[in-house]
Every structure is written in structure tokens, then in C-alpha cells.
Coordinates of C-alpha atoms in Angstrom, one line a residue:
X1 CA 109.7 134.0 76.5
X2 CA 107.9 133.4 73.0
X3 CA 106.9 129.5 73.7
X4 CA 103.8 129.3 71.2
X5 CA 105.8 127.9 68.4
X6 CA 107.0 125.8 70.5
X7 CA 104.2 123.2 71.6
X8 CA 101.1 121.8 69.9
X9 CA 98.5 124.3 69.2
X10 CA 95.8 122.7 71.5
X11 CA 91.8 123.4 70.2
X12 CA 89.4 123.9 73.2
X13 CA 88.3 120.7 72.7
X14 CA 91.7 118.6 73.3
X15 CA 92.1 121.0 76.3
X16 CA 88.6 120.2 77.6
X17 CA 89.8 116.7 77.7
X18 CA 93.0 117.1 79.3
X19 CA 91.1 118.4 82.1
X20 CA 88.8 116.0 82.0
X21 CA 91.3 113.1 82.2
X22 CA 93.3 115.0 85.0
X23 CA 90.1 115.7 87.0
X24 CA 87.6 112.8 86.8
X25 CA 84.9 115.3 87.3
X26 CA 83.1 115.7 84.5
X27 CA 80.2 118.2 86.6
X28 CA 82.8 120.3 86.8
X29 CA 81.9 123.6 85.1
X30 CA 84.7 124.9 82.3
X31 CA 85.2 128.6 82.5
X32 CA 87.5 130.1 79.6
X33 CA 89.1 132.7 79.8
X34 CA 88.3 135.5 77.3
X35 CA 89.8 139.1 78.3
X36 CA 86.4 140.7 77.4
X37 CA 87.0 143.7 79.5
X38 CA 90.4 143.9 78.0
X39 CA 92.3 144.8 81.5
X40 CA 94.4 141.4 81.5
X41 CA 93.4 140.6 85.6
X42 CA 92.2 137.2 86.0
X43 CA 89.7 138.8 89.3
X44 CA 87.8 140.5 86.9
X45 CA 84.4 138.3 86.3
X46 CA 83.6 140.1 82.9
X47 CA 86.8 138.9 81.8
X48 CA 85.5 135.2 82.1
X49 CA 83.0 133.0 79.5
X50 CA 80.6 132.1 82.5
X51 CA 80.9 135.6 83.4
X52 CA 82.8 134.8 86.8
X53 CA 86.2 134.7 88.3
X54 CA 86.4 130.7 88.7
X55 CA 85.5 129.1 92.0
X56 CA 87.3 126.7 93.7
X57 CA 85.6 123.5 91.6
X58 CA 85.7 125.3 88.1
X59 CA 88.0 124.2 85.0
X60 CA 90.0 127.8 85.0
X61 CA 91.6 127.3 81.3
X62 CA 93.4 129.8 79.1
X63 CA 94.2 128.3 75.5
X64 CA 95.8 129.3 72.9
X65 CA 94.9 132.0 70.6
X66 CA 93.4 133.6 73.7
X67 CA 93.3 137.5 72.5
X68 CA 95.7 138.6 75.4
X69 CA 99.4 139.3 75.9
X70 CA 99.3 138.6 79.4
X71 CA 97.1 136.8 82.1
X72 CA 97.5 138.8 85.2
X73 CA 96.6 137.2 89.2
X74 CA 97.2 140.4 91.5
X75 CA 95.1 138.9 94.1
X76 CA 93.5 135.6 95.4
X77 CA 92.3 133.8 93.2
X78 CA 91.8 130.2 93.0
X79 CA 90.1 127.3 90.8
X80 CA 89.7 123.3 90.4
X81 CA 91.8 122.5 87.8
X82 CA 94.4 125.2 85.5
X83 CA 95.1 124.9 82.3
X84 CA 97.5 127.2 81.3
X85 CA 98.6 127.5 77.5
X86 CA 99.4 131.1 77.4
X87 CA 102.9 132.4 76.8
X88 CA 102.7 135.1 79.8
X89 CA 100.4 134.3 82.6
X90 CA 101.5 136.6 85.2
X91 CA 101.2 136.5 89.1
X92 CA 102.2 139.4 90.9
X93 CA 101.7 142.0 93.5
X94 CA 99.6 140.3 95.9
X95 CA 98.9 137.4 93.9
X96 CA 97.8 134.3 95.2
X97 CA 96.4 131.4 92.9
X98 CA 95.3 128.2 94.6
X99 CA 94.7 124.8 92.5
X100 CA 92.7 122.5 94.6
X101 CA 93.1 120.0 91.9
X102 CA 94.8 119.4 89.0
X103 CA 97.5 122.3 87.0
X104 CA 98.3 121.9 83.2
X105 CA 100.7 124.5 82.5
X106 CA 101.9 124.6 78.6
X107 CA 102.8 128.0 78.4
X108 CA 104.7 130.1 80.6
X109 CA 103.9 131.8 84.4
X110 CA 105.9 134.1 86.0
X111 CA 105.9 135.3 89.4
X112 CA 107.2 138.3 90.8
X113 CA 108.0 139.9 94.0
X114 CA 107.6 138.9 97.4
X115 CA 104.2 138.1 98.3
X116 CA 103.0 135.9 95.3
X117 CA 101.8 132.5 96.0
X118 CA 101.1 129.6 93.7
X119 CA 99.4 126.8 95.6
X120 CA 98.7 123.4 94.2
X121 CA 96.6 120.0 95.8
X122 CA 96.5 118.1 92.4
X123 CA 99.4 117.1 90.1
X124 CA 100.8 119.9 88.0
X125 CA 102.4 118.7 84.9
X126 CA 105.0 121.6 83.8
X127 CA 105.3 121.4 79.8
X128 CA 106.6 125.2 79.5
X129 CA 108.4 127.9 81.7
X130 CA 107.5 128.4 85.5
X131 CA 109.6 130.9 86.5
X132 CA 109.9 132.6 90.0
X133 CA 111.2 136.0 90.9
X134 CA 111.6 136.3 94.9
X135 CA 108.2 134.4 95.0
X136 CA 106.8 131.2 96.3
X137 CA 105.6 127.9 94.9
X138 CA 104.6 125.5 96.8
X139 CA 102.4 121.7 96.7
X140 CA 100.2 120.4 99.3
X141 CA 99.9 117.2 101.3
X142 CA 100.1 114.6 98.3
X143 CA 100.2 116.5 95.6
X144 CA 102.6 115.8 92.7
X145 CA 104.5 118.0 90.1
X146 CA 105.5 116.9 86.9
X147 CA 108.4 118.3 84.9
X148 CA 107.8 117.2 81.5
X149 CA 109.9 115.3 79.5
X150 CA 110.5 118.1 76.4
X151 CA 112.8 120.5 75.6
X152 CA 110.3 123.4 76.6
X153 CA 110.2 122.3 80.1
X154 CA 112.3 125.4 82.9
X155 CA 112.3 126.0 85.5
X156 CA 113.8 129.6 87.1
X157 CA 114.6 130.4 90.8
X158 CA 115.4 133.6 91.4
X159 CA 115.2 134.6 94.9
X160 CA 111.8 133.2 96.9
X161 CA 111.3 129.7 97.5
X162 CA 109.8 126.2 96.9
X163 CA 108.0 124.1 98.9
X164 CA 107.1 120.4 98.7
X165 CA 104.9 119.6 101.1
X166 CA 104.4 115.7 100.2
X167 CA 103.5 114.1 97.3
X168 CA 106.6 113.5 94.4
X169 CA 108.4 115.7 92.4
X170 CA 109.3 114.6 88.8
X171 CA 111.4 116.5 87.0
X172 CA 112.5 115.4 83.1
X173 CA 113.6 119.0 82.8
X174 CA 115.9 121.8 83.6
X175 CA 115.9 123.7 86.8
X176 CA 117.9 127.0 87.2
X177 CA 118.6 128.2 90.6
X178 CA 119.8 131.5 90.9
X179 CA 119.1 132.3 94.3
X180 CA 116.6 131.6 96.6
X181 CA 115.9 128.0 98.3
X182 CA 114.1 124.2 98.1
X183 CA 112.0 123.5 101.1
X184 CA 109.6 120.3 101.9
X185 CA 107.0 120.4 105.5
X186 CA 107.3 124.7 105.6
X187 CA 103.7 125.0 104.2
X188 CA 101.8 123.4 107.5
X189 CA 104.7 122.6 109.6
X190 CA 103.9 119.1 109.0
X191 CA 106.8 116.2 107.6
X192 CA 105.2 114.4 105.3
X193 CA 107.1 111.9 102.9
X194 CA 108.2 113.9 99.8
X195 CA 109.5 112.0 96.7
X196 CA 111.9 114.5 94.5
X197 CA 112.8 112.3 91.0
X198 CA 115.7 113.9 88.7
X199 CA 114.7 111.4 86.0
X200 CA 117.6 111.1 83.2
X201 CA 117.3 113.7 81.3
X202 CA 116.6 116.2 84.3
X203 CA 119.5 119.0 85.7
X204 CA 118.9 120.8 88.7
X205 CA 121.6 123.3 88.7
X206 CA 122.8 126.0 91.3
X207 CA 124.0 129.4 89.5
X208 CA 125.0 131.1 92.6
X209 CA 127.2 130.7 96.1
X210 CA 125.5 129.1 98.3
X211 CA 121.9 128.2 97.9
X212 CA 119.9 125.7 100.2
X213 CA 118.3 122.5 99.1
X214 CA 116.7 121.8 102.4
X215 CA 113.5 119.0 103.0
X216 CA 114.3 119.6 106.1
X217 CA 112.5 123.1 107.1
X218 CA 115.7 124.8 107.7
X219 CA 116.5 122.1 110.4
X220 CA 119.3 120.4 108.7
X221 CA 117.9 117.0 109.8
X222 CA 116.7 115.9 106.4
X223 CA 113.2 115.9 106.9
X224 CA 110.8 112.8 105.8
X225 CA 112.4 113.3 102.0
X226 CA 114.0 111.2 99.7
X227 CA 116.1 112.7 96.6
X228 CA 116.3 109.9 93.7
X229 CA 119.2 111.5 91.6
X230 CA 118.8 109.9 87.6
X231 CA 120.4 112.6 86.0
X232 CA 122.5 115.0 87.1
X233 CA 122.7 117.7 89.7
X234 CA 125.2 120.3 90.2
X235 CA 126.9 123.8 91.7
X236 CA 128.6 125.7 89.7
X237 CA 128.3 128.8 91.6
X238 CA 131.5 129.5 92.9
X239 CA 132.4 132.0 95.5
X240 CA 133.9 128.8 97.6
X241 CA 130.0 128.7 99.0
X242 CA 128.6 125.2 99.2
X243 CA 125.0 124.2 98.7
X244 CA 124.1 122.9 101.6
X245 CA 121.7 120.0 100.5
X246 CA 119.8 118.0 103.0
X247 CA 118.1 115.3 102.0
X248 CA 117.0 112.3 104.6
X249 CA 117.5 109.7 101.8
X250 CA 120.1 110.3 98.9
X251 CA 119.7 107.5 96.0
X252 CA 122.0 107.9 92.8
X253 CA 120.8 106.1 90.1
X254 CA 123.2 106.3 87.1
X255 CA 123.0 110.0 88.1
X256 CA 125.8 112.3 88.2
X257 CA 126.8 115.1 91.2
X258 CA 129.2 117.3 90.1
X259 CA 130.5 120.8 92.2
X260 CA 132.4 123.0 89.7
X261 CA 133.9 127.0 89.5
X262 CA 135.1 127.6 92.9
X263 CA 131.9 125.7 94.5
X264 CA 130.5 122.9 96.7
X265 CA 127.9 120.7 98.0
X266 CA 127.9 120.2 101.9
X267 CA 125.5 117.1 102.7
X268 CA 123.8 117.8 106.2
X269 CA 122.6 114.2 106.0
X270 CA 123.6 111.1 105.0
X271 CA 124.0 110.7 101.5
X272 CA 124.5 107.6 99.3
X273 CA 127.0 105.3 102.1
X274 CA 125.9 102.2 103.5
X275 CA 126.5 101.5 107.3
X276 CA 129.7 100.9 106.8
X277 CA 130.7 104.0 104.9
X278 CA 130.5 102.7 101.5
X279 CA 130.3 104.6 98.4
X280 CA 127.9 102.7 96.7
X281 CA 126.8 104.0 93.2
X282 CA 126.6 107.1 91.1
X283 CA 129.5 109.6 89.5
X284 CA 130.9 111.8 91.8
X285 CA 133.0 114.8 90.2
X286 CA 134.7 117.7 91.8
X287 CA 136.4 119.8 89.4
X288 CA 139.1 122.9 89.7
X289 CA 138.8 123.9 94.0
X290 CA 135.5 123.0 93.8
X291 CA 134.7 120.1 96.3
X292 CA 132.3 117.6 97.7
X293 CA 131.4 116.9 101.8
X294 CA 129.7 114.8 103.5
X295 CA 129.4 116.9 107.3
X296 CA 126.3 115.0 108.0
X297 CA 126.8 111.7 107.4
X298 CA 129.3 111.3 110.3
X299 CA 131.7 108.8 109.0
X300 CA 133.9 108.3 105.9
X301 CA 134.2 107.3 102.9
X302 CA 135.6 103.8 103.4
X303 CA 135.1 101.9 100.3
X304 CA 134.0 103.0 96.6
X305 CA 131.4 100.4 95.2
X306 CA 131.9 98.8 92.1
X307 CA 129.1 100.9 90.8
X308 CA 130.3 104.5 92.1
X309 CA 133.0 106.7 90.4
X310 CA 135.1 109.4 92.2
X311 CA 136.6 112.1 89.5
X312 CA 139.0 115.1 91.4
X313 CA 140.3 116.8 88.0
X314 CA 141.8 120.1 89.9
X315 CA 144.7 120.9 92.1
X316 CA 142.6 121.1 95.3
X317 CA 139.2 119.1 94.2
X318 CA 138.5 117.5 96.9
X319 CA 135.9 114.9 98.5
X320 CA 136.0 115.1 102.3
X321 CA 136.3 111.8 104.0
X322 CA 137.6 110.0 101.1
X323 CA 141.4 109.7 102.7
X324 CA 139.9 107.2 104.9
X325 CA 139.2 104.9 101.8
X326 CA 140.1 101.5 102.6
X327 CA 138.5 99.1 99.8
X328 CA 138.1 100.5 95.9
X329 CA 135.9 98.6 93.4
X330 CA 134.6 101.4 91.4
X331 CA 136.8 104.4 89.8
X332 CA 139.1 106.6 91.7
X333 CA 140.5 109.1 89.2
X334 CA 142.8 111.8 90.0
X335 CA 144.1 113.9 87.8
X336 CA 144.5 118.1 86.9
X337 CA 147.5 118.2 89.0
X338 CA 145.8 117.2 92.5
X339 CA 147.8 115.2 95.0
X340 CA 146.3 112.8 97.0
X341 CA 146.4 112.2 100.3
X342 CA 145.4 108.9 101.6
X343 CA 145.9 107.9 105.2
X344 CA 143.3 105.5 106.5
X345 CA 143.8 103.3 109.6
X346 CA 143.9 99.7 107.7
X347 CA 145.6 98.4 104.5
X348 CA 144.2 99.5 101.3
X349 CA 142.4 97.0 98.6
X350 CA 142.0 97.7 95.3
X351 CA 139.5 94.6 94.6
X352 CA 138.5 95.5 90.9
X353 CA 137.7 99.2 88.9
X354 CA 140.3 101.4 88.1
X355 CA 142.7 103.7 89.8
X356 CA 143.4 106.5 87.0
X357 CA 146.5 108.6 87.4
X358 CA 146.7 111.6 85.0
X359 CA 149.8 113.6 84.2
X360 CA 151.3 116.1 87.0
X361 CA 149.3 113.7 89.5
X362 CA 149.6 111.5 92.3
X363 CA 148.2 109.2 95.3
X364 CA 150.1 109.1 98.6
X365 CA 149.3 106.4 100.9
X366 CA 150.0 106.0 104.3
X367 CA 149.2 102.6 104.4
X368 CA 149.8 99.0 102.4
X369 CA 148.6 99.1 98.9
X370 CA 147.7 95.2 97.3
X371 CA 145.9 95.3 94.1
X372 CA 143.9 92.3 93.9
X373 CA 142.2 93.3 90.9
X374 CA 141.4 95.8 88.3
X375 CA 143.5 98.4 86.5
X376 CA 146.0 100.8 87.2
X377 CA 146.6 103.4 84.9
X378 CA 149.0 106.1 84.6
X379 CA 149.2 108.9 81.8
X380 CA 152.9 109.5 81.2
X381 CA 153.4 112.8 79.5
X382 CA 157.1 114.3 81.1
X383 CA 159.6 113.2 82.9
X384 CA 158.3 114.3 85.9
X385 CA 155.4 111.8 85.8
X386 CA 158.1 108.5 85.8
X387 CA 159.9 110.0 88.2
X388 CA 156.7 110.7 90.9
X389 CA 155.1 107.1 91.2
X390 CA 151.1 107.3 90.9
X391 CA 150.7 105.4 94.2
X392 CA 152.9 105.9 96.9
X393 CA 152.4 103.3 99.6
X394 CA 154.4 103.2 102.9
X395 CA 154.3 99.9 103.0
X396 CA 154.2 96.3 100.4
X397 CA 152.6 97.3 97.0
X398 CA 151.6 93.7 95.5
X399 CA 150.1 94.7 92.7
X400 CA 148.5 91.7 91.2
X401 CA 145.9 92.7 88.6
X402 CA 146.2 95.4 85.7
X403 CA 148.7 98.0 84.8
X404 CA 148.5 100.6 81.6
X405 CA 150.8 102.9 81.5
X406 CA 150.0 105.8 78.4
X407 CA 153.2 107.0 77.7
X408 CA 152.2 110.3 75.6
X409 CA 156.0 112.4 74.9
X410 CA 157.7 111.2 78.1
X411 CA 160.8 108.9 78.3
X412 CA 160.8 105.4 77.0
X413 CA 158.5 103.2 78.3
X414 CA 161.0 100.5 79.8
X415 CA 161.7 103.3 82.4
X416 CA 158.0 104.1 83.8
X417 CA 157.0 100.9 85.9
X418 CA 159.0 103.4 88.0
X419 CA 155.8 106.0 87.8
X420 CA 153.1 103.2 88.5
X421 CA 153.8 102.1 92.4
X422 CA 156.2 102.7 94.9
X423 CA 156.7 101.1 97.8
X424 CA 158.3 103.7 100.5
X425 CA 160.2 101.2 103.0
X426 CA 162.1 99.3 99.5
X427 CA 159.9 96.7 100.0
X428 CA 158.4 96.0 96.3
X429 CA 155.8 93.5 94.9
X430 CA 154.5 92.2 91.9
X431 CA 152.1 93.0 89.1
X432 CA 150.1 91.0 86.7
X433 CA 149.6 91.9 83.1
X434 CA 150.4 94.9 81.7
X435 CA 150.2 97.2 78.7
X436 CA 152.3 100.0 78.1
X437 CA 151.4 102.4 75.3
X438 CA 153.0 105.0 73.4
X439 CA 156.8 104.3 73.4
X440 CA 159.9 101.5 73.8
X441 CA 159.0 98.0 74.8
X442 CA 158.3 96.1 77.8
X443 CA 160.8 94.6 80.4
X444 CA 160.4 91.9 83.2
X445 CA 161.7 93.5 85.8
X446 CA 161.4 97.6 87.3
X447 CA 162.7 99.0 90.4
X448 CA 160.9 102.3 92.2
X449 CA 162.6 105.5 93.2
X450 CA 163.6 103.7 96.5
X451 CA 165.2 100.3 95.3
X452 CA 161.8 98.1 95.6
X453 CA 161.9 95.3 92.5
X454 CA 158.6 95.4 90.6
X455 CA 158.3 91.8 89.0
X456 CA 155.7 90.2 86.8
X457 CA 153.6 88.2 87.6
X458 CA 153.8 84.3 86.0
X459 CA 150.9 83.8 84.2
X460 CA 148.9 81.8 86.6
X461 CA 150.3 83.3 90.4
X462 CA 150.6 80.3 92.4
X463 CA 150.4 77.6 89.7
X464 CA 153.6 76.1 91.3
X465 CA 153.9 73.0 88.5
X466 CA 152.5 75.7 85.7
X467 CA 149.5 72.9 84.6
X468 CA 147.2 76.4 84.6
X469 CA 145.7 74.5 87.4
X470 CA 145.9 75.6 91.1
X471 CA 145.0 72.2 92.7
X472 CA 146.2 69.7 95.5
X473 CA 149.4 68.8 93.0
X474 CA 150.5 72.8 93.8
X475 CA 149.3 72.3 97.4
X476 CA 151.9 69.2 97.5
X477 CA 154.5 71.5 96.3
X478 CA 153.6 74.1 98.8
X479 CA 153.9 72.2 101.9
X480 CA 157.4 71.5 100.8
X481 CA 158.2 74.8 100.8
X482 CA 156.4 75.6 103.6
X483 CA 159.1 77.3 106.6
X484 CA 162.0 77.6 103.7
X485 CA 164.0 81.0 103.3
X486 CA 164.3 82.1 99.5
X487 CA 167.1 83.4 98.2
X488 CA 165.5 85.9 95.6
X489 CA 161.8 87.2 96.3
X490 CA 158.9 85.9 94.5
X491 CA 160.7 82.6 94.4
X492 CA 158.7 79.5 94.5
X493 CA 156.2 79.5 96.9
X494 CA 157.0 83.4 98.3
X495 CA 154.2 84.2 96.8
X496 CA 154.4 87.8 98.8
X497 CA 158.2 88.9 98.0
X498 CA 159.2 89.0 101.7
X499 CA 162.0 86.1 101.1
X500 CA 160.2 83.3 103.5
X501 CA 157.2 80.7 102.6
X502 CA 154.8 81.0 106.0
X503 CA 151.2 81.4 106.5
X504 CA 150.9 85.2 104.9
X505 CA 152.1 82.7 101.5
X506 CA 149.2 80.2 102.6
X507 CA 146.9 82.5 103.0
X508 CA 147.2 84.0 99.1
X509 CA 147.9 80.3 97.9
X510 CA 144.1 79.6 99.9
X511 CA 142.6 82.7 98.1
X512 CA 143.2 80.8 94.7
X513 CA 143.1 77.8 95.3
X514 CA 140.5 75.4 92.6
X515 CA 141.5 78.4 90.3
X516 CA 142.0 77.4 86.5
X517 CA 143.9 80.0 84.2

């Protein structure tokens, strides 16, 4: 790959300097490489300025304009620093280049086959190509590599494998994995703490089935490694074979992990959930069959945070352990036809977010549903869609927050409450505001598929005297209510539509009380 047009065309000089700075050791002896013999191989000492291969404190640099169309390492070699600005530096065969410092590599280096090695104690900032055929690249105890933040910056993996061995790992680029695996501690056995960065611009795709992204040695235990996930990293491999990706400590930061085309990522080790099983941050999106599990983490998805988002846009996308969901404050969006399962062992919260419903979609819960908070939407395209609700729930469905219904072609809108939330024993709830796009006008009132009255909401729920003020003047009014059978739900104080003011009315009245709307 042609990259010299591509980058800066760097004198002697400015690469001198670059060393320099990366080094600190100015008695360090600059050896250029120069091709004099004309036969390309790096272990030839004529083909050196200081008319020797480079020892293992020399400045080994190859600019630009070097007369050469290819640096070749078919043995071991090894040198202080590296500065590599040539567009086809070469290590093959038997070739083994070790870096006890610090690497600059501008251009591009290739490895091939089996046996070649590229070794590195220093940081190694990557501004070109590094690509690897069935070969091995590894970093010692401490040392960093730095994926530069240009559009030059690749990274290739095909076949072979990587090692970090400590140190951190910043990637601004692109990384290609075709085949072949991530290690950290396989150099020397040892488990030091390795830092791997996907900054915001970075994407560390899988090509391929299967693939291993493993700090762990092979051990599946997640080694002394954390993975800070800025940017996005995906499988879109297919052949319904995960990536198994094992990473002690999983942080998503704005990041995005998506599984696509038939694939998967199978977490050995806990990734991203709290304690308590929570979903805390990051997008989360599972297209087509292509799914998302969490084998290692030993518990379920129970809650999605306010600053997480769950996307399943495929008939069978899919993220294990996320029927046990219990509490949503982030984004649950289903859509592409899938049908949701949800049957967790408590009552279901949505406390704020959004619960997104697309067309030929639905939720079934095996559980209560309240919506406390946030939005509900539902895309409304056929008649099918208002006559499948978008959350099913088994039990009361007090749906006190949002509700958006997109009617795009499907019947009138005064009909498709109906598609929003059903509640399966005809026992209904209420909903707060609501805007329904697209066709017909509002009502007051819907019923479900099985009888259950939907009602809006007043206003202010639980503003008994409607002062838009809930205060010790509604509290008044409360208590004189309190024991009373209603004769229509939702009246007065029955706050919770099951026809009699007790404590479960108290205890919402409580939850808003001081309250101004």
C-alpha cells in the first residue's frame, strides 16, 4: 500500500528529533539506513550509514526518499529506537525485530508467515499500516502502543496473534481482524495490568467467525486487563460464531458494541454491570440473528441505566439475560420484527428513557408493567401493529409518563392506544400525556384487546382539589377517602384503578406528595 502521499515528507533532520524526543538519549548513535549493497535485508552491515546492522542502543531509522522498495528483516535483528517512514518494511521468514525503546512507524510493515516477531519495550506510535499475516506482535512489560489519530492509521490481522504484555494500548484508528487472536501476559507468562483505549474515533472490528479477544492467556478469566471502549467495537463475521472477548474490566464510554451478519460477542467476564446486574452505560446493538451474551458475568441484565441503550433490530437479535430486566432508565428498542420476551421475577419499572416499539414488533411481559416515567413509543404502520399491543403485561399496566404513537398508513389514530399497552388479566391503568402522530385525533378514553380501560391521566395525578399543588389540602381530601369503594376506576383518590382507596393509593399519593405541576 502506496502511503507516501499520504503523510508529511519528514527531512532527516525532523526525524532525528522525533527520536530524540521519544528517546531522551541523545548519546545514542543514529544509524540510517541506506541500501548500499542494494539486496534490501536490514542484517546486512554494508547496507547501513555507520556501516553496521544497528545494535540494541542505536537510532535504526529509514526515511523517506530512502532508494529502496522494500526494507527486508529475515532474521534477528534489533535496535534502540525505529523509525520507520518507508512504505514497505518487510519482516519475514525468520524475522525477528526487537525495539528496546521507542518505535515511530509512518510508513507501512508487514509481516508474514509464522515465525516473524516484532518486539517492542518503548511506546510505538503507529501513524501508517502495521499489518500482520499469521505473525506475531507483541509489547513488553510497560510498554505502550499508540494508534494515531489520522486517517492513515490500520491495522490488519490476518491469522497470528497480538500480545500486550502491560503497558496501554491507544488506538485512534482502525483495526481489521480477519483471523487470528488478541492476547495480554502470553509473552512471559506474567499478568501485568494492561490498559487497551478504543478512543472515539477508533473501530476494532472482527471480519471473520469466531475470533478471540482474550487478556486472559487463553484462560477465560480476564486476566489483569481493562478494555475502555470510546468508540466502537464490533463482529460482523457471521457464521453464528461469537467472539469470545475476555476482558477483566469492561468500561463503555459513549462507545458503541455492536454484533451484526449472523455473529456474536460471548463475554467470558464481567462486562459493564454493576453488582446488582445493571446495565450501566454505552450503546448496545444486536442486529439481524446476530446477538449479544454475557456467559461470564453470572447474572442478568436487571436494570438498563439511564446512560445505556439496548437496540434488537432483527427477528431473533437477541441480548442474553436481558428478560430478567426489572428497572429501565435508558433505551430499550425493539424493532425488525423481533418479539420480546420478558419474564423476570419482580414487577417491571420503566423510571425514565424510552421503550421504542417499531412496526411488526412487540414486548411480552410476564410480569406488572408501571411506567413511572419516560416515553413509550410505538410506530404504527398496518393494522396488525394496533391490533398486537407493544407491551404486553400479565398484570396492571399504569402507565403514568409518555406515550407517542407514529401512526405511518395504519388505521386512524383514535383506535391505536389499543397497540401501546395491554394489560392481560383486563385489568387496565392510566397514562399521562400523549402525542399521536400521523392520522385522526385523540380520545380520552381506549380499551385493550382484553377489555382493560386505558384513561388519561388529569394533568397533575393526585392533585385532588386541582390547585397544581399536591399538599396537606389534597392530603385532607385523601383521608376522606381513605377505606371508600369507587364506583368507576381512577375515581377520586383510586389513584391505582383497582376500584378501592387503601394503602397501595397512599403509597403513590406519598410518592408525590410537595409536588407542584
Amino acid at each position: 500500500m502506496n502511503r507516501r502521499n499520504s503523510l508529511p515528507n519528514l527531512s532527516a533532520l525532523t526525524v532525528a528529533l522525533a527520536v530524540g524526543t521519544f528517546t531522551g538519549a541523545a548519546q545514542a548513535a543514529d544509524n540510517y539506513w541506506t541500501n548500499a549493497n542494494g539486496t534490501n535485508r536490514w542484517a546486512e552491515s554494508g547496507n547501513w550509514s555507520l556501516g553496521r546492522v544497528p545494535n540494541s542502543t542505536d537510532n535504526a531509522i529509514i526515511a523517506w526518499g530512502t532508494n529502496t522498495t522494500s526494507v527486508i528483516i529475515d532474521a534477528f535483528c534489533q535496535c534502540g529506537t525505529f523509525t520507520n517512514m518507508n512504505n514497505q518494511t518487510l519482516i519475514s521468514g525468520n524475522g525477528y525485530l526487537r525495539v528496546h525503546q521507542s518505535a515511530v512507524i509512518g510508513g507501512g510493515l508487514f509481516m508474514y508467515g509464522t515465525t516473524p516477531i516484532l518486539e517492542t519495550y518503548g511506546t510505538t506510535n503507529l501513524l501508517g499500516d502495521l499489518q500482520l499475516y499469521k505473525a506475531t506482535f507483541r509489547t513488553a512489560a510497560g510498554a505502550n502502543l499508540v494508534f494515531e489519530s489520522n486517517s492513515v492509521a490500520t491495522f490488519v490481522l490476518n491469522g497470528g496473534g497480538v500480545n500486550f504484555e502491560g503497558g496501554s494500548v491507544t488506538n485512534w484508528g482502525t483495526w481489521n481482524v480477519n483471523s487470528g487472536s488478541f492476547g495480554v501476559g502470553n509473552f512471559n507468562d506474567a499478568d501485568p495490568l494492561t490498559v487497551i483505549d478504543n478512543r472515539l474515533t477508533g473501530r476494532i472490528t472482527f471480519n471473520a467467525p469466531g475470533g478471540v479477544f482474550d487478556p486472559s492467556s487463553g484462560n477465560h478469566n480476564g486476566g489483569n486487563s481493562v478494555l475502555i471502549n470510546r468508540g466502537v467495537f464490533e463482529a460482523i463475521g457471521g457464521g453464528n460464531n461469537p467472539v469470545e472477548a475476555d476482558v477483566q474490566y469492561w468500561v463503555l464510554d459513549l462507545g458503541t458494541t455492536r454484533a451484526r451478519n449472523n455473529s456474536g460477542f460471548d463475554f467470558k467476564s464481567p462486562v459493564n454491570l454493576d453488582a446488582n446486574g445493571g446495565l450501566d452505560r454505552g450503546a448496545w446493538i444486536m442486529e439481524d440473528t446476530s446477538y449479544i451474551a454475557f456467559a461470564g458475568a453470572g447474572r442478568y441484565v436487571t436494570e438498563i441505566g439511564a446512560g445505556a441503550s439496548v437496540w434488537m433490530n432483527g427477528p431473533n437479535a437477541h441480548m442474553y439475560g436481558i428478560d430478567q430486566v426489572t428497572s429501565i432508565r435508558g433505551l430499550l428498542s425493539v424493532s425488525g420484527g423481533r418479539q420480546l420476551l420478558l419474564q423476570p421475577l419482580a414487577p417491571v419499572t420503566q423510571h425514565s428513557g424510552k421503550v421504542y416499539v417499531g412496526t411488526g414488533s412487540a414486548i411480552t411481559l410476564w410480569q406488572t408493567f408501571t411506567q413511572a416515567g419516560g416515553t413509550i413509543q410505538r410506530e404504527v404502520t398496518t393494522p396488525a401493529d394496533a391490533a398486537t399491543p407493544a407491551i404486553a403485561a400479565s398484570n396492571v399496566a399504569n402507565v403514568y409518563g409518555h406515550v407517542q404513537i407514529d401512526v405511518n398508513g395504519g388505521p386512524n389514530a383514535v383506535n391505536t392506544l389499543y397497540a401501546v399497552v395491554s394489560a392481560g388479566w383486563g385489568v387496565g391503568g392510566q397514562f399521562g400525556s400523549y402525542l399521536i402522530s400521523g392520522a385522526g385525533g385523540p380520545a380520552t378514553d381506549f380499551y385493550t384487546n382484553n377489555d382493560a380501560m386505558l384513561r388519561v391521566a388529569p394533568p397533575c395525578p393526585c392533585d385532588l382539589n386541582a390547585d397544581a399543588r399536591i399538599d396537606t389540602a389534597d392530603l385532607v381530601i385523601f383521608l376522606g377517602q381513605f377505606g371508600s369503594n369507587k364506583p368507576a376506576r381512577f375515581d377520586g383518590a383510586d389513584f391505582n384503578g383497582d376500584l378501592t382507596v387503601d394503602t397501595a393509593d397512599l403509597v403513590i399519593f406519598l410518592g408525590r406528595f410537595g409536588i407542584a405541576c
